[in-house]
Coordinates of C-alpha atoms in Angstrom, one line a residue:
M296 CA -34.0 29.1 -30.5
S297 CA -32.5 32.4 -28.0
P298 CA -30.3 32.5 -25.9
D299 CA -32.6 32.9 -23.3
S300 CA -34.6 30.1 -24.4
R301 CA -31.5 28.0 -25.0
K302 CA -30.8 28.8 -21.1
T303 CA -34.4 27.8 -19.6
S304 CA -33.7 24.2 -21.5
T305 CA -30.5 23.6 -19.8
R306 CA -31.9 25.0 -16.7
D307 CA -35.4 22.5 -17.4
D308 CA -32.7 19.1 -18.3
M309 CA -31.0 19.8 -15.0
K310 CA -33.9 20.0 -13.8
N311 CA -35.5 16.6 -14.7
A312 CA -32.0 15.2 -14.2
E313 CA -32.6 15.7 -10.3
S314 CA -35.9 14.5 -10.3
E315 CA -34.8 11.8 -11.6
K316 CA -31.6 10.6 -8.2
H317 CA -35.1 11.5 -6.5
S318 CA -36.4 8.2 -7.1
I319 CA -33.8 6.3 -7.0
V320 CA -33.5 4.1 -3.2
V321 CA -30.3 3.6 -2.4
L322 CA -29.2 0.6 -0.1
I323 CA -25.7 0.9 1.9
G324 CA -23.9 -1.2 4.9
P325 CA -21.9 -4.0 5.2
M326 CA -22.6 -7.6 4.4
S327 CA -25.9 -9.7 6.1
T328 CA -27.9 -6.3 7.2
G329 CA -30.7 -7.7 4.9
K330 CA -30.1 -5.1 2.1
G331 CA -30.9 -7.4 -0.7
T332 CA -33.6 -8.9 1.0
I333 CA -35.2 -5.7 2.0
A334 CA -34.0 -4.4 -1.7
Q335 CA -36.3 -6.6 -3.3
L336 CA -39.4 -6.2 -0.8
L337 CA -39.1 -2.0 -1.1
A338 CA -39.0 -2.6 -5.4
D339 CA -42.1 -5.0 -4.9
K340 CA -43.8 -2.5 -2.9
L341 CA -42.7 0.8 -5.2
G342 CA -43.7 -1.7 -8.4
I343 CA -40.3 -0.4 -9.5
P344 CA -37.2 -2.7 -10.5
R345 CA -34.4 -3.3 -8.1
Y346 CA -30.9 -3.4 -9.6
E347 CA -27.7 -4.6 -7.1
M348 CA -25.0 -3.4 -7.5
D349 CA -22.7 -6.8 -7.5
E350 CA -24.0 -8.3 -9.9
L351 CA -23.8 -4.1 -12.0
R352 CA -20.0 -4.4 -11.1
H353 CA -18.4 -6.4 -13.6
R354 CA -19.7 -4.9 -16.7
F355 CA -19.0 -1.5 -15.5
Y356 CA -14.9 -2.8 -13.6
G357 CA -14.3 -4.0 -17.5
E358 CA -15.5 -0.8 -19.1
M359 CA -12.8 0.4 -16.8
G360 CA -10.0 -2.3 -17.1
Y361 CA -10.4 -4.2 -14.3
D362 CA -8.0 -7.9 -14.5
E363 CA -9.5 -10.6 -12.9
K364 CA -6.3 -12.7 -13.1
L365 CA -4.5 -9.5 -11.5
A366 CA -7.1 -9.7 -8.5
S367 CA -6.4 -12.9 -7.9
R368 CA -3.7 -13.3 -7.8
I369 CA -3.8 -9.9 -4.9
V370 CA -5.4 -11.7 -2.6
G371 CA -3.1 -14.9 -2.9
D372 CA 0.3 -13.7 -2.3
E373 CA -1.6 -10.4 -0.4
G374 CA -5.0 -11.1 1.6
M375 CA -8.6 -9.6 1.3
M376 CA -8.3 -6.3 2.2
S377 CA -5.2 -5.8 -0.5
L378 CA -7.7 -6.9 -2.9
I379 CA -10.0 -4.3 -0.9
R380 CA -7.6 -1.1 -1.6
Y381 CA -7.5 -2.6 -5.8
W382 CA -11.6 -2.0 -6.4
K383 CA -11.4 0.4 -4.7
P384 CA -11.1 2.8 -7.8
F385 CA -13.3 0.8 -9.7
E386 CA -16.3 0.8 -7.3
A387 CA -16.8 4.1 -7.2
Y388 CA -16.6 4.6 -11.2
A389 CA -18.8 1.6 -10.7
V390 CA -21.0 4.5 -8.5
E391 CA -21.3 7.0 -11.0
R392 CA -22.2 4.6 -13.9
A393 CA -25.0 1.9 -12.5
L394 CA -26.5 6.4 -10.8
E395 CA -25.9 7.8 -14.3
E396 CA -27.0 5.3 -16.1
F397 CA -30.6 3.7 -13.6
E398 CA -33.5 5.6 -13.2
N399 CA -37.3 4.8 -10.9
C400 CA -35.3 2.0 -9.1
V401 CA -34.1 0.6 -5.5
I402 CA -29.8 -0.7 -6.1
D403 CA -28.5 -2.8 -3.2
F404 CA -24.6 -1.8 -3.2
G405 CA -22.7 -4.1 -1.9
A406 CA -20.8 -3.8 1.1
G407 CA -17.3 -2.2 -0.3
H408 CA -19.0 0.1 -2.7
S409 CA -20.1 3.1 0.9
V410 CA -16.8 2.1 2.1
Y411 CA -13.8 4.4 1.5
E412 CA -9.6 5.7 2.4
D413 CA -9.1 7.5 0.0
E414 CA -10.4 11.4 -0.1
E415 CA -10.2 11.3 -4.0
F416 CA -12.9 8.1 -4.0
F417 CA -15.4 9.1 -1.6
S418 CA -15.6 12.7 -3.1
R419 CA -16.2 11.4 -6.2
V420 CA -19.4 8.7 -4.7
K421 CA -20.4 11.6 -2.4
T422 CA -20.7 13.7 -5.2
A423 CA -22.6 11.3 -7.2
L424 CA -25.0 10.4 -4.6
E425 CA -25.5 13.9 -3.6
P426 CA -29.1 14.5 -5.7
V427 CA -30.1 10.6 -5.2
E428 CA -32.6 12.2 -1.6
K429 CA -33.3 8.4 -0.4
V430 CA -30.2 6.6 0.2
I431 CA -30.2 4.0 3.7
L432 CA -27.9 2.5 5.5
I433 CA -29.0 0.0 7.1
L434 CA -27.4 -1.7 10.1
P435 CA -28.6 -5.0 13.1
S436 CA -28.4 -1.9 15.8
P437 CA -26.9 2.0 16.5
D438 CA -24.8 0.5 19.0
L439 CA -21.7 -0.7 16.9
D440 CA -20.5 -3.9 19.3
R441 CA -24.6 -5.3 19.2
S442 CA -23.9 -4.9 15.1
V443 CA -21.1 -6.2 14.3
E444 CA -22.1 -9.0 16.8
I445 CA -25.7 -9.9 14.9
V446 CA -24.1 -9.3 11.3
N447 CA -21.0 -11.8 11.5
E448 CA -23.0 -14.2 13.0
R449 CA -25.1 -14.4 10.0
F450 CA -22.2 -13.9 8.0
S451 CA -20.5 -17.1 9.6
D452 CA -23.5 -18.8 8.9
L453 CA -23.4 -18.6 5.0
L454 CA -19.5 -18.9 5.2
V455 CA -20.3 -22.3 6.3
R456 CA -23.5 -23.0 3.9
E457 CA -20.9 -22.1 1.0
V458 CA -18.0 -22.6 1.7
G459 CA -17.6 -25.4 4.2
K460 CA -15.3 -22.8 6.7
V461 CA -15.5 -19.7 8.3
D462 CA -12.6 -17.3 7.2
P463 CA -11.8 -15.1 10.1
E464 CA -10.4 -12.7 8.2
L465 CA -13.7 -12.1 6.1
L466 CA -15.3 -11.2 8.8
R467 CA -12.3 -8.7 10.2
L468 CA -13.1 -7.1 6.6
N469 CA -17.2 -7.2 7.5
E470 CA -16.1 -4.7 11.0
Y471 CA -14.8 -2.8 8.9
F472 CA -17.3 -1.6 7.1
V473 CA -19.6 -1.7 10.1
R474 CA -17.2 0.1 11.7
H475 CA -16.2 2.7 9.3
P476 CA -17.9 6.1 9.1
S477 CA -18.4 6.9 5.5
N478 CA -21.6 4.7 5.9
S479 CA -23.1 7.2 8.1
M480 CA -21.3 9.8 6.0
L481 CA -23.6 9.0 3.0
A482 CA -26.5 7.9 4.2
K483 CA -30.2 10.5 4.7
K484 CA -31.9 7.6 6.9
T485 CA -30.2 5.0 9.0
V486 CA -32.7 2.0 9.6
Y487 CA -31.8 -0.9 12.3
T488 CA -33.3 -3.9 12.2
E489 CA -32.6 -6.0 15.7
G490 CA -36.1 -7.2 16.3
Q491 CA -38.0 -6.6 13.1
T492 CA -39.2 -9.1 10.1
A493 CA -38.1 -7.5 6.8
E494 CA -41.5 -6.8 6.6
E495 CA -41.6 -4.7 9.4
T496 CA -38.5 -3.2 8.4
T497 CA -39.8 -2.2 5.1
A498 CA -42.9 -0.4 5.5
E499 CA -40.7 1.7 8.4
I500 CA -38.5 2.8 5.4
L501 CA -41.5 2.9 3.4
K502 CA -43.3 5.3 5.5
W503 CA -39.6 7.7 5.5
I504 CA -39.9 7.5 2.1
R505 CA -43.4 8.8 1.5
D506 CA -42.9 12.0 4.2
N507 CA -40.1 12.9 2.2
G508 CA -41.4 12.7 -1.1
G509 CA -41.8 9.3 -2.3
V510 CA -40.7 8.2 -5.3
D511 CA -41.6 10.3 -8.4
K512 CA -42.3 8.0 -10.6
G513 CA -44.2 3.9 -10.1
K514 CA -47.1 3.1 -8.6
E515 CA -47.0 1.4 -4.8
K516 CA -48.0 -2.1 -5.2
H517 CA -50.2 -2.9 -2.4
H518 CA -50.2 -6.6 -1.8
P519 CA -49.1 -8.8 0.9
V520 CA -45.7 -9.9 0.9
Q521 CA -44.7 -12.9 0.9
L522 CA -40.7 -13.1 1.6
S523 CA -39.7 -13.9 5.2
F524 CA -36.2 -12.8 6.8
N525 CA -34.6 -15.3 8.3
F526 CA -31.0 -15.0 8.1
P527 CA -27.8 -16.0 8.1

């Protein structure tokens, strides 16, 4: 193969890799915004897989030597914000690995996977997401105070149901996720869900996806969606 042919082949490979990134739909946002429900609806309608970062992370964190016992000691001794700081390098790495490994899919991030104080970690995640055209921030309202009120009401109900009580520190943490600017800096589109069902929100996102080039692979399914958008 001639040098010029090799260059052309390399350019084609890079172009194909970037095209595959375009087929990924990423949902970001705080806890209890409905990302998981909407991600599954989108995946069903588009006929592509859905991956949940909060499940993928166990494998990816392990690749970096995540220490579960240390994490437990940190949260017990110093609280959730210290644990969040411990998670950051693992979260940035997990984002890079997921976007490297998967294509033609919907990925819903955990709340912390799109929120970074450290410029190095934020820059790494921003770079990883740069070729992904469909990065969508899910919030209840453009009014952040209203968004905090809505998601923490849902989150409180969830905590009561799952652990029997509301932890104010977790509510403060979720407010931090709502207000942090890195979400809006990473998103290519923000969708507000207040007053809409999950199906209506999904339809809005699908229209935006179609208007912006669709997805490169997979065919939309047009069967009716039966899931409902009932929170907490």
